Amino acid sequence: MARRLIDNERVIMQKVERAEITPSEAIRYIYGHDQNTDGINSLEIAEAQKELLSLIGLENIKKLVEELQAYINIQQRRKMEGMAHDGMTLHMIFKGNPGTGKTTVARLLGKMLHGMGLLRIGHTVEVERADLVGEYIGHTAQKVREQVKRALGGILFIDEAYSLSRGGERDFGKEAIDTLVKEMEDNKDDLVAILAGYKDEMDYFMRMNPGLRSRFPIQMEFRDYTLDELVRIADLMFDKRQYSLLPDARNKLYVLLAGKQSNMDQRMGNARLVRNIVENAIRKQAVRLHKQGSISKEDLIVIRKEDIEEVDV
Amino acid sequence: MKTCVLIGKPNVGKTLLLLNLAKFLGNKTIKLHFMDADGNSMAKVYDIEVAKRYLCGRQPYSTMGLQWIRMNAGCQYIELVDTTGLIGDAVEPTTLRKAMAQTISFIKNASLLLHIIDATSLPSQPLPVDDIDVVLSHIFGGNDNYVMLINKIDLVDRADDILGKGAKAFNVNSDKIICVSALNKAGFKGIIDYINAQKG
Ligand SMILES: Nc1ncnc2c1ncn2[C@@H]1O[C@H](COP(=O)(O)OP(=O)(O)OP(=O)(O)O)[C@@H](O)[C@H]1O
Ligand SMILES: Nc1nc2c(ncn2[C@@H]2O[C@H](COP(=O)(O)OP(=O)(O)O)[C@@H](O)[C@H]2O)c(=O)[nH]1
Ligand SMILES: [Mg+2]
Ligand SMILES: [Mg+2]
């Protein structure tokens, strides 16, 4: 608990200095009654919660996270009162298309679980098949252990987890899964593993590996964003970077996303496509301004229709 | 050595209490240690009366940082620490906020917390929940190592039930409250007895 407190305390003190929180709040966060027990950091929890709520859409996920939080809270309280309590297995399955917010939510969960005193560090390590599967006997186990070690105290996020079992008999994917399960057992209190990927593939993968089901009791399904949500995500991304979309630029974005949604594989795109369009637009705007004579402050902010264009995912 | 930390709003009398307690314990001169919010420290020997003139102010925020004196409290040495006055809201300038942050973070080193309240501004209405005295008494008031000192009782009507008023306003047990005057040293014996009675 000591280190956790010290880390957080520094952050809280900086916030007091920058007038982001009041002395009263700081005292409550550092010395408040939750704090007396397990290194719970209400400030960090509140921040993660705020960030989660600020995400566009994802209503079912927000609700699930709230339920998870309530569950953890009550188990912790029961433990404190010396009552029977769950060991709490927090490994999860995230199902959904790319760019639907899985990684974003995983990172926020890391922060939240750290704030709740359940993870020592709360960082997220993102890996995929190539990071886990080796080329010769023994290599795979070694690679898995290495990644687990990096993720200790935080979240191990395995993208496209089913690709671990895609090879045939001679594939080392199975060894990866077995080692992972063993490592999860050995580091029960210091690691949360999240298996992520397309819904159908994940469902199939879990059916093929029934042993995993009980080890990953929490399932979250990330739905595709609606067109409206995607445009609001774009607005948010521009806003965060201190840019602003002109109405006709927004219209163009809308039409462009609508086109993509109708004629492209639904499984592509989503927020990741939006992010690429946003980043591309920012580069386009720079090039456009660079050619221009004098540049006003307004010019620096505004994203015009011509800055918005199609990009690859 | 016990670290006894004086905390409270600006101008409640923390610094005067520090100096007059030292005097009450038989000192004429003191070695006063300072540490500013950046961690720079120094120490200086003062005549207590001179120190009072320098360090106690009518205006708030005369103290920006930590200042402490080691002294013999009868049966043991203690370290009495004076701190930056705290208020509930963020204030200007940054240096002041930084000094408050230093004090807030220093609280964790306290073996004893002496929370000072100004008797002349005891509230008759319930205070807002983010009032600093409300927060401090709420969070620490139940601890064994907390005591509330209601200061400046020389300025209030004797007939007033200061103790009861304080207990009610901050919802602390009245045996955790001592009424004192940093100016005329009323109640000082109670403070010293309390410090010596605390274990740890
Ligand atoms: N609901 C949302 N509201 C606002 N922004 C979002 C939302 N969902 C995702 N984003 C943003 O869209 C991008 C893609 O999100 P996602 O979590 O799916 O990451 P990803 O596709 O795995 O990308 P990466 O891991 O490379 O950042 C991120 O920049 C994220 O901040
Ligand atoms: N009458 C009276 N005045 C006091 C008492 N304690 C402090 N003061 C005055 O209140 C003012 C602020 O005191 P100071 O010690 O600087 O307060 P601090 O800001 O809490 O350190 C000074 O003018 C002191 O003389 C007290 O018990 N009685
Ligand atoms: Mg991702
Ligand atoms: Mg002072």
Coordinates of C-alpha atoms and ligand atoms in Angstrom, one line a residue:
Chain A
M1 CA 0.0 0.0 0.0
A2 CA 2.8 2.4 0.8
R3 CA 4.0 2.8 -2.8
R4 CA 0.6 3.2 -4.2
L5 CA -0.2 5.9 -1.7
I6 CA 3.0 7.8 -2.4
D7 CA 2.5 7.7 -6.2
N8 CA -1.1 9.0 -5.9
E9 CA -0.2 11.5 -3.3
R10 CA 2.2 13.2 -5.6
V11 CA -0.4 13.5 -8.3
I12 CA -2.9 14.8 -5.9
M13 CA -0.5 17.4 -4.6
Q14 CA 0.2 18.6 -8.2
K15 CA -3.5 19.0 -8.7
V16 CA -3.7 21.2 -5.6
E17 CA -0.9 23.3 -6.9
R18 CA -2.5 23.7 -10.3
A19 CA -5.8 24.5 -8.6
E20 CA -7.5 21.6 -10.2
I21 CA -8.7 20.3 -6.9
T22 CA -9.3 22.1 -3.6
P23 CA -7.4 21.5 -0.4
S24 CA -10.5 20.0 1.1
E25 CA -10.8 17.5 -1.7
A26 CA -7.1 16.6 -1.5
I27 CA -7.4 15.9 2.2
R28 CA -10.5 13.7 1.5
Y29 CA -8.7 11.8 -1.2
I30 CA -5.5 11.2 0.7
Y31 CA -6.8 10.7 4.2
G32 CA -10.5 9.9 3.7
H33 CA -11.9 6.8 5.3
D34 CA -11.7 4.5 2.2
Q35 CA -8.1 5.3 2.1
N36 CA -7.4 3.9 5.5
T37 CA -7.9 0.4 4.3
D38 CA -6.5 -1.0 1.0
G39 CA -4.9 1.9 -0.8
I40 CA -8.1 2.9 -2.5
N41 CA -7.7 6.1 -4.4
S42 CA -11.0 7.8 -4.9
L43 CA -9.5 10.4 -7.1
E44 CA -8.2 7.9 -9.6
I45 CA -11.5 6.0 -9.6
A46 CA -13.4 9.2 -10.2
E47 CA -11.2 10.2 -13.1
A48 CA -11.5 6.8 -14.8
Q49 CA -15.2 7.0 -14.3
K50 CA -15.4 10.4 -15.8
E51 CA -13.3 9.4 -18.8
L52 CA -15.5 6.3 -19.3
L53 CA -18.7 8.4 -19.1
S54 CA -17.2 10.9 -21.6
L55 CA -16.9 8.1 -24.2
I56 CA -19.6 8.3 -26.9
G57 CA -22.2 5.5 -26.8
L58 CA -21.0 2.3 -25.2
E59 CA -24.0 2.4 -22.9
N60 CA -24.0 -1.4 -22.2
I61 CA -20.3 -1.3 -21.3
K62 CA -20.8 1.7 -19.0
K63 CA -23.5 -0.2 -17.2
L64 CA -21.4 -3.4 -16.9
V65 CA -18.4 -1.5 -15.6
E66 CA -20.6 0.1 -13.0
E67 CA -21.9 -3.3 -11.9
L68 CA -18.4 -4.6 -11.8
Q69 CA -17.4 -1.7 -9.6
A70 CA -20.3 -2.3 -7.2
Y71 CA -19.4 -6.0 -7.0
I72 CA -15.8 -5.3 -6.2
N73 CA -16.7 -2.7 -3.7
I74 CA -19.0 -5.0 -1.8
Q75 CA -16.6 -7.9 -1.9
Q76 CA -13.9 -5.6 -0.5
R77 CA -16.2 -4.4 2.2
R78 CA -17.1 -7.9 3.2
K79 CA -13.5 -8.9 3.3
M80 CA -12.8 -5.9 5.6
E81 CA -15.6 -6.9 7.9
G82 CA -14.2 -10.4 8.0
M83 CA -17.1 -12.0 6.1
A84 CA -17.0 -14.6 3.4
H85 CA -16.1 -13.0 0.1
D86 CA -15.4 -14.0 -3.5
G87 CA -11.8 -14.4 -4.6
M88 CA -12.8 -12.2 -7.5
T89 CA -11.6 -13.5 -10.8
L90 CA -11.5 -10.4 -13.0
H91 CA -10.3 -11.9 -16.3
M92 CA -12.5 -10.8 -19.2
I93 CA -13.6 -11.4 -22.7
F94 CA -14.1 -8.4 -24.9
K95 CA -16.1 -9.1 -28.1
G96 CA -16.4 -6.7 -30.9
N97 CA -15.1 -5.3 -34.1
P98 CA -11.9 -3.3 -34.3
G99 CA -12.2 0.3 -33.3
T100 CA -15.2 -0.2 -31.1
G101 CA -13.4 1.0 -28.0
K102 CA -12.0 -2.3 -26.6
T103 CA -8.5 -1.1 -26.0
T104 CA -9.8 2.3 -24.7
V105 CA -12.0 0.6 -22.1
A106 CA -9.3 -1.9 -21.2
R107 CA -7.0 1.0 -20.3
L108 CA -9.6 2.8 -18.3
L109 CA -10.3 -0.4 -16.4
G110 CA -6.7 -0.7 -15.6
K111 CA -6.8 2.8 -14.1
M112 CA -10.0 2.0 -12.2
L113 CA -8.8 -1.3 -10.8
H114 CA -5.6 0.4 -9.7
G115 CA -7.7 3.1 -8.0
M116 CA -9.6 0.4 -6.3
G117 CA -6.5 -1.1 -5.0
L118 CA -6.8 -4.3 -7.0
L119 CA -3.9 -3.7 -9.4
R120 CA -0.5 -2.6 -8.3
I121 CA 0.3 -0.5 -11.4
G122 CA -2.8 -0.4 -13.6
H123 CA -1.0 -0.3 -16.9
T124 CA -2.2 -2.2 -20.0
V125 CA 0.1 -4.3 -22.1
E126 CA -1.3 -5.1 -25.5
V127 CA -0.1 -8.2 -27.3
E128 CA -1.1 -10.4 -30.2
R129 CA -0.2 -13.9 -31.4
A130 CA 3.3 -13.0 -32.6
D131 CA 4.2 -11.8 -29.1
L132 CA 3.1 -15.0 -27.5
V133 CA 3.9 -17.9 -30.0
G134 CA 7.4 -19.0 -30.6
E135 CA 9.2 -21.0 -33.2
Y136 CA 10.5 -24.0 -31.4
I137 CA 9.6 -26.1 -28.4
G138 CA 9.9 -24.2 -25.2
H139 CA 10.2 -20.8 -27.0
T140 CA 6.4 -20.2 -26.7
A141 CA 6.3 -20.7 -22.9
Q142 CA 9.2 -18.4 -22.5
K143 CA 7.6 -15.7 -24.6
V144 CA 4.3 -15.9 -22.8
R145 CA 6.0 -15.7 -19.4
E146 CA 7.9 -12.6 -20.7
Q147 CA 4.7 -10.8 -21.7
V148 CA 3.0 -11.8 -18.4
K149 CA 5.9 -10.4 -16.5
R150 CA 5.6 -7.1 -18.4
A151 CA 1.9 -7.0 -17.6
L152 CA 2.2 -7.9 -13.9
G153 CA 0.4 -5.4 -11.7
G154 CA -1.8 -4.4 -14.7
I155 CA -3.8 -5.7 -17.6
L156 CA -2.6 -8.2 -20.3
F157 CA -4.7 -7.4 -23.3
I158 CA -4.6 -10.1 -25.9
D159 CA -6.0 -8.9 -29.3
E160 CA -7.5 -11.5 -31.6
A161 CA -7.0 -14.1 -29.0
Y162 CA -8.5 -16.9 -31.2
S163 CA -5.5 -16.7 -33.5
L164 CA -3.7 -18.6 -30.8
S165 CA -5.6 -21.7 -31.8
R166 CA -5.7 -21.2 -35.5
G167 CA -2.7 -23.4 -36.3
G168 CA -2.9 -27.2 -36.7
E169 CA -1.6 -30.0 -34.6
R170 CA 2.0 -28.8 -34.8
D171 CA 1.2 -25.3 -33.8
F172 CA 2.5 -23.8 -30.6
G173 CA -0.7 -21.8 -30.0
K174 CA -2.0 -24.4 -27.7
E175 CA 1.2 -24.2 -25.6
A176 CA 0.7 -20.5 -25.4
I177 CA -2.8 -20.9 -24.1
D178 CA -1.7 -23.5 -21.5
T179 CA 1.2 -21.4 -20.3
L180 CA -1.1 -18.4 -20.1
V181 CA -3.6 -20.2 -18.0
K182 CA -0.9 -21.5 -15.7
E183 CA 0.7 -18.0 -15.4
M184 CA -2.8 -16.6 -14.6
E185 CA -3.1 -19.1 -11.7
D186 CA 0.4 -18.3 -10.5
N187 CA -0.2 -14.5 -10.5
K188 CA -3.8 -14.5 -9.4
D189 CA -3.7 -11.4 -7.4
D190 CA -1.4 -9.4 -9.7
L191 CA -2.8 -9.7 -13.2
V192 CA -6.0 -9.2 -15.1
A193 CA -6.1 -10.9 -18.5
I194 CA -8.4 -9.7 -21.3
L195 CA -9.0 -11.8 -24.4
A196 CA -10.3 -9.6 -27.2
G197 CA -11.5 -10.1 -30.8
Y198 CA -14.4 -10.4 -33.2
K199 CA -17.5 -11.7 -31.6
D200 CA -18.0 -14.8 -33.7
E201 CA -14.4 -15.9 -33.6
M202 CA -14.3 -15.3 -29.8
D203 CA -17.5 -17.3 -29.3
Y204 CA -16.1 -20.2 -31.4
F205 CA -12.7 -20.0 -29.6
M206 CA -14.4 -20.2 -26.2
R207 CA -16.5 -23.2 -27.3
M208 CA -13.3 -25.0 -28.5
N209 CA -11.6 -24.2 -25.2
P210 CA -14.3 -24.9 -22.6
G211 CA -11.6 -24.8 -19.9
L212 CA -11.3 -21.0 -20.5
R213 CA -14.9 -20.2 -19.8
S214 CA -14.7 -20.3 -16.0
R215 CA -11.4 -18.5 -16.0
F216 CA -12.8 -15.5 -17.9
P217 CA -16.1 -15.0 -16.2
I218 CA -16.7 -11.4 -17.3
Q219 CA -17.9 -10.8 -20.9
M220 CA -18.4 -7.5 -22.5
E221 CA -19.8 -7.0 -26.0
F222 CA -18.8 -3.9 -27.9
R223 CA -21.3 -3.0 -30.5
D224 CA -20.6 -1.1 -33.7
Y225 CA -21.1 2.6 -33.3
T226 CA -24.0 4.2 -35.2
L227 CA -23.3 6.8 -37.8
D228 CA -24.3 9.5 -35.4
E229 CA -22.0 8.2 -32.7
L230 CA -19.1 8.0 -35.1
V231 CA -19.5 11.7 -36.1
R232 CA -19.7 12.7 -32.4
I233 CA -16.5 10.7 -31.8
A234 CA -14.9 12.7 -34.6
D235 CA -16.0 15.9 -33.0
L236 CA -14.7 14.8 -29.7
M237 CA -11.3 13.8 -31.2
F238 CA -11.0 17.2 -32.9
D239 CA -12.0 19.0 -29.8
K240 CA -9.4 17.2 -27.7
R241 CA -6.8 18.2 -30.1
Q242 CA -8.1 21.8 -30.1
Y243 CA -9.5 21.7 -33.7
S244 CA -13.1 22.4 -34.8
L245 CA -15.1 21.0 -37.7
L246 CA -17.0 23.4 -40.0
P247 CA -20.6 22.3 -40.6
D248 CA -19.9 21.4 -44.2
A249 CA -16.8 19.5 -43.2
R250 CA -19.0 17.5 -40.8
N251 CA -21.5 16.8 -43.5
K252 CA -18.8 15.5 -45.7
L253 CA -17.5 13.3 -42.9
Y254 CA -21.0 12.0 -42.4
V255 CA -21.5 11.1 -46.0
L256 CA -18.1 9.5 -46.2
L257 CA -18.8 7.3 -43.1
A258 CA -22.2 6.4 -44.4
G259 CA -20.7 5.2 -47.6
K260 CA -18.1 3.2 -45.8
Q261 CA -20.8 1.6 -43.6
S262 CA -22.9 0.6 -46.5
N263 CA -20.4 -0.9 -48.9
M264 CA -17.6 -2.0 -46.6
D265 CA -17.2 -4.9 -44.4
Q266 CA -19.0 -3.8 -41.2
R267 CA -16.2 -5.4 -39.3
M268 CA -13.7 -2.7 -40.4
G269 CA -13.5 0.9 -39.4
N270 CA -15.5 2.2 -36.5
A271 CA -13.6 4.6 -34.2
R272 CA -10.3 3.6 -35.6
L273 CA -11.3 4.7 -39.0
V274 CA -12.6 7.9 -37.5
R275 CA -9.3 8.4 -35.8
N276 CA -7.4 7.9 -39.1
I277 CA -9.7 10.4 -40.9
V278 CA -9.2 12.9 -38.0
E279 CA -5.4 12.6 -38.1
N280 CA -5.3 12.7 -41.8
A281 CA -7.5 15.9 -41.8
I282 CA -5.1 17.5 -39.4
R283 CA -2.2 16.8 -41.7
K284 CA -4.2 18.1 -44.7
Q285 CA -5.1 21.3 -42.9
A286 CA -1.4 21.9 -42.1
V287 CA -0.5 21.5 -45.7
R288 CA -3.3 23.8 -46.8
L289 CA -2.3 26.5 -44.3
H290 CA 1.3 26.2 -45.2
K291 CA 0.6 27.2 -48.7
Q292 CA -1.5 30.1 -47.6
G293 CA -0.1 33.6 -47.0
S294 CA -1.1 34.9 -43.6
I295 CA -2.6 32.5 -41.1
S296 CA -5.0 33.6 -38.4
K297 CA -5.6 32.0 -35.1
E298 CA -9.0 30.9 -36.4
D299 CA -7.4 29.3 -39.4
L300 CA -5.3 27.1 -37.1
I301 CA -8.4 25.7 -35.5
V302 CA -10.8 25.2 -38.3
I303 CA -11.1 22.0 -40.3
R304 CA -12.6 22.6 -43.7
K305 CA -14.5 20.3 -46.1
E306 CA -11.4 19.8 -48.2
D307 CA -9.4 18.5 -45.3
I308 CA -11.7 15.6 -44.9
E309 CA -11.0 12.7 -47.1
E310 CA -11.2 9.0 -47.4
V311 CA -8.4 6.9 -45.8
D312 CA -7.5 3.3 -45.3
V313 CA -8.1 1.7 -42.0
Chain B
M1 CA 10.1 11.7 19.3
K2 CA 6.4 12.7 18.9
T3 CA 5.6 14.9 16.0
C4 CA 2.8 17.2 17.1
V5 CA 1.3 19.1 14.1
L6 CA -0.7 22.3 14.4
I7 CA -3.2 22.7 11.6
G8 CA -6.1 25.0 11.0
K9 CA -7.4 27.9 9.0
P10 CA -5.2 31.0 8.5
N11 CA -5.1 33.4 11.5
V12 CA -6.5 31.0 14.1
G13 CA -3.3 31.4 16.1
K14 CA -1.1 28.4 15.2
T15 CA 2.1 30.3 15.2
L16 CA 1.4 32.1 18.5
L17 CA 0.5 28.8 20.0
L18 CA 3.7 27.3 18.9
L19 CA 5.8 30.0 20.4
N20 CA 3.9 30.5 23.6
L21 CA 3.8 26.7 24.2
A22 CA 7.6 26.8 23.9
K23 CA 7.6 29.6 26.4
F24 CA 5.2 27.9 28.7
L25 CA 7.6 24.9 28.8
G26 CA 10.3 27.2 30.2
N27 CA 12.1 28.3 27.1
K28 CA 13.3 31.9 26.6
T29 CA 15.1 31.3 23.3
I30 CA 14.2 28.7 20.8
K31 CA 15.8 27.1 17.7
L32 CA 13.2 27.5 15.0
H33 CA 13.5 25.2 12.0
F34 CA 11.9 26.2 8.7
M35 CA 11.1 24.3 5.5
D36 CA 9.5 26.0 2.5
A37 CA 7.3 24.2 0.0
D38 CA 10.3 23.5 -2.3
G39 CA 12.0 21.6 0.5
N40 CA 14.6 24.2 1.3
S41 CA 15.3 24.3 5.0
M42 CA 17.1 26.4 7.6
A43 CA 17.2 26.9 11.3
K44 CA 17.6 30.0 13.4
V45 CA 17.8 30.8 17.1
Y46 CA 15.4 33.4 18.3
D47 CA 14.3 35.1 21.5
I48 CA 10.7 34.0 21.7
E49 CA 9.4 37.5 22.1
V50 CA 11.3 38.6 18.9
A51 CA 10.0 35.6 17.0
K52 CA 6.4 36.5 17.9
R53 CA 6.9 40.0 16.5
Y54 CA 8.4 38.5 13.3
L55 CA 6.2 35.5 12.8
C56 CA 2.7 36.2 14.1
G57 CA 0.7 38.3 11.8
R58 CA -2.6 40.1 11.8
Q59 CA -2.9 39.3 8.2
P60 CA -3.5 35.7 7.0
Y61 CA -0.8 33.6 5.5
S62 CA 2.1 34.9 7.6
T63 CA 3.3 31.3 7.6
M64 CA 4.1 29.7 4.3
G65 CA 5.8 26.4 4.9
L66 CA 6.5 24.3 7.9
Q67 CA 8.3 25.7 11.0
W68 CA 9.0 23.6 14.1
I69 CA 10.7 23.6 17.5
R70 CA 12.0 20.7 19.4
M71 CA 11.3 21.0 23.0
N72 CA 11.1 19.1 26.3
A73 CA 7.4 18.6 27.2
G74 CA 8.2 17.5 30.7
C75 CA 8.7 13.7 30.4
Q76 CA 9.8 13.6 26.8
Y77 CA 11.1 15.6 23.8
I78 CA 8.5 16.5 21.2
E79 CA 8.6 18.3 17.9
L80 CA 5.9 20.9 17.6
V81 CA 5.2 21.8 14.0
D82 CA 3.5 24.9 12.8
T83 CA 2.0 24.8 9.3
T84 CA 0.5 26.8 6.5
G85 CA -3.1 27.8 7.2
L86 CA -5.6 25.8 5.1
I87 CA -8.8 26.8 3.5
G88 CA -11.3 24.7 1.6
D89 CA -11.1 26.4 -1.7
A90 CA -8.3 26.8 -4.2
V91 CA -6.6 30.2 -3.7
E92 CA -4.1 32.5 -5.5
P93 CA -1.2 32.6 -5.9
T94 CA 0.4 29.3 -6.8
T95 CA 3.1 29.6 -4.1
L96 CA 0.3 29.6 -1.5
R97 CA -1.4 26.5 -3.0
K98 CA 2.0 24.8 -3.0
A99 CA 2.5 25.6 0.6
M100 CA -0.9 24.2 1.4
A101 CA -0.1 21.1 -0.5
Q102 CA 3.0 20.7 1.5
T103 CA 1.1 20.9 4.7
I104 CA -1.6 18.5 3.6
S105 CA 1.0 16.0 2.7
F106 CA 2.9 16.5 5.9
I107 CA -0.2 15.6 8.0
K108 CA 0.7 11.9 7.5
N109 CA 3.8 12.4 9.5
A110 CA 1.9 13.6 12.5
S111 CA 1.9 11.4 15.6
L112 CA -0.5 13.9 17.1
L113 CA -2.8 16.3 15.2
L114 CA -3.7 19.5 17.0
H115 CA -6.5 21.1 15.0
I116 CA -7.0 24.7 15.9
I117 CA -10.3 26.6 15.6
D118 CA -10.9 30.3 16.2
A119 CA -13.4 30.7 19.1
T120 CA -14.6 34.0 17.7
S121 CA -15.8 32.4 14.5
L122 CA -17.5 29.3 15.8
P123 CA -20.4 28.9 13.4
S124 CA -24.0 29.0 14.6
Q125 CA -25.3 27.6 11.3
P126 CA -24.2 24.2 9.9
L127 CA -21.1 24.7 7.8
P128 CA -20.8 23.6 4.2
V129 CA -19.4 20.0 3.8
D130 CA -16.2 21.3 2.0
D131 CA -15.3 23.7 4.8
I132 CA -11.8 22.8 5.7
D133 CA -12.5 22.5 9.5
V134 CA -15.5 20.2 8.7
V135 CA -13.3 18.0 6.5
L136 CA -10.5 17.8 9.0
S137 CA -12.7 17.1 12.0
H138 CA -14.8 14.6 10.0
I139 CA -11.8 12.7 8.8
F140 CA -9.5 12.8 11.8
G141 CA -11.9 13.6 14.6
G142 CA -12.4 9.9 15.5
N143 CA -8.7 9.1 15.8
D144 CA -7.0 8.8 19.1
N145 CA -4.2 11.1 18.0
Y146 CA -6.5 14.0 17.2
V147 CA -7.4 16.9 19.5
M148 CA -9.3 20.1 18.7
L149 CA -8.0 23.3 20.3
I150 CA -10.5 26.1 20.4
N151 CA -8.3 29.2 20.6
K152 CA -8.8 32.8 21.5
I153 CA -11.2 32.1 24.3
D154 CA -9.9 35.3 25.9
L155 CA -12.0 37.1 23.3
V156 CA -15.3 35.4 23.9
D157 CA -17.9 35.7 26.6
R158 CA -17.1 33.3 29.5
A159 CA -20.8 32.4 29.7
D160 CA -20.7 31.1 26.2
D161 CA -20.6 27.3 26.1
I162 CA -17.7 27.2 23.7
L163 CA -16.9 23.6 24.2
G164 CA -20.5 22.5 23.5
K165 CA -20.8 24.8 20.5
G166 CA -17.6 23.3 19.0
A167 CA -18.6 19.8 19.7
K168 CA -21.9 20.4 18.0
A169 CA -20.6 22.3 15.0
F170 CA -17.9 19.7 14.1
N171 CA -19.6 16.6 15.5
V172 CA -16.6 15.7 17.7
N173 CA -16.7 14.3 21.2
S174 CA -16.3 17.1 23.7
D175 CA -13.5 15.2 25.5
K176 CA -11.5 15.7 22.4
I177 CA -11.7 19.5 22.7
I178 CA -9.6 21.8 24.7
C179 CA -10.4 25.5 25.0
V180 CA -7.2 27.6 25.0
S181 CA -5.8 31.1 24.6
A182 CA -2.5 31.2 22.7
L183 CA -2.2 34.7 24.0
N184 CA -2.6 34.3 27.7
K185 CA -1.7 30.6 27.9
A186 CA -5.0 29.5 29.3
G187 CA -5.6 25.8 28.8
F188 CA -1.9 25.1 28.1
K189 CA -1.5 22.6 30.9
G190 CA -4.4 20.6 29.3
I191 CA -2.5 20.6 26.0
I192 CA 0.7 19.3 27.6
D193 CA -1.1 16.7 29.6
Y194 CA -2.8 15.5 26.5
I195 CA 0.4 15.3 24.6
N196 CA 2.1 13.3 27.4
A197 CA -0.9 11.0 27.8
Q198 CA -0.7 9.9 24.1
K199 CA 1.2 6.8 23.6
G200 CA 3.4 6.3 20.5
Ligands
LIG1 N1 -16.8 5.7 -27.6 C1 -15.8 6.4 -27.9 N2 -15.8 7.8 -27.7 C2 -14.8 8.5 -28.0 N3 -13.6 8.0 -28.5 C3 -13.6 6.7 -28.8 C4 -14.6 5.9 -28.4 N4 -14.3 4.6 -28.8 C5 -13.0 4.7 -29.2 N5 -12.6 5.9 -29.3 C6 -11.3 6.4 -29.8 O1 -11.1 5.7 -31.0 C7 -9.8 5.1 -31.1 C8 -9.9 3.6 -31.3 O2 -10.4 3.0 -30.2 P1 -10.2 1.5 -29.7 O3 -10.3 1.4 -28.3 O4 -11.1 0.6 -30.5 O5 -8.7 1.3 -30.0 P2 -8.1 0.4 -31.1 O6 -8.8 0.4 -32.4 O7 -7.8 -0.8 -30.4 O8 -6.8 1.4 -31.3 P3 -5.4 1.5 -30.6 O9 -5.4 0.4 -29.6 O10 -4.4 1.4 -31.7 O11 -5.4 2.8 -29.9 C9 -9.1 5.6 -29.9 O12 -8.3 6.7 -30.2 C10 -10.1 5.9 -28.9 O13 -9.7 6.9 -28.0
LIG2 N1 -6.8 37.6 21.5 C1 -6.1 36.6 21.0 N2 -5.4 36.7 19.8 C2 -4.8 35.7 19.3 C3 -4.8 34.4 20.0 N3 -4.0 33.6 19.2 C4 -3.6 34.3 18.1 N4 -4.1 35.5 18.2 C5 -3.8 36.6 17.2 O1 -4.3 36.1 15.9 C6 -3.5 36.6 14.9 C7 -3.0 35.4 14.0 O2 -2.1 34.6 14.8 P1 -1.0 33.7 14.2 O3 -0.4 32.9 15.3 O4 -0.2 34.4 13.2 O5 -2.0 32.7 13.4 P2 -1.7 31.6 12.3 O6 -2.0 32.2 11.0 O7 -2.7 30.5 12.6 O8 -0.3 31.1 12.5 C8 -2.3 37.4 15.5 O9 -2.7 38.7 15.5 C9 -2.3 36.8 16.9 O10 -1.8 37.8 17.8 C10 -5.5 34.3 21.2 O11 -5.5 33.2 21.8 N5 -6.1 35.4 21.6
MG3 MG -7.1 -2.3 -30.1
MG4 MG 1.2 31.3 11.2

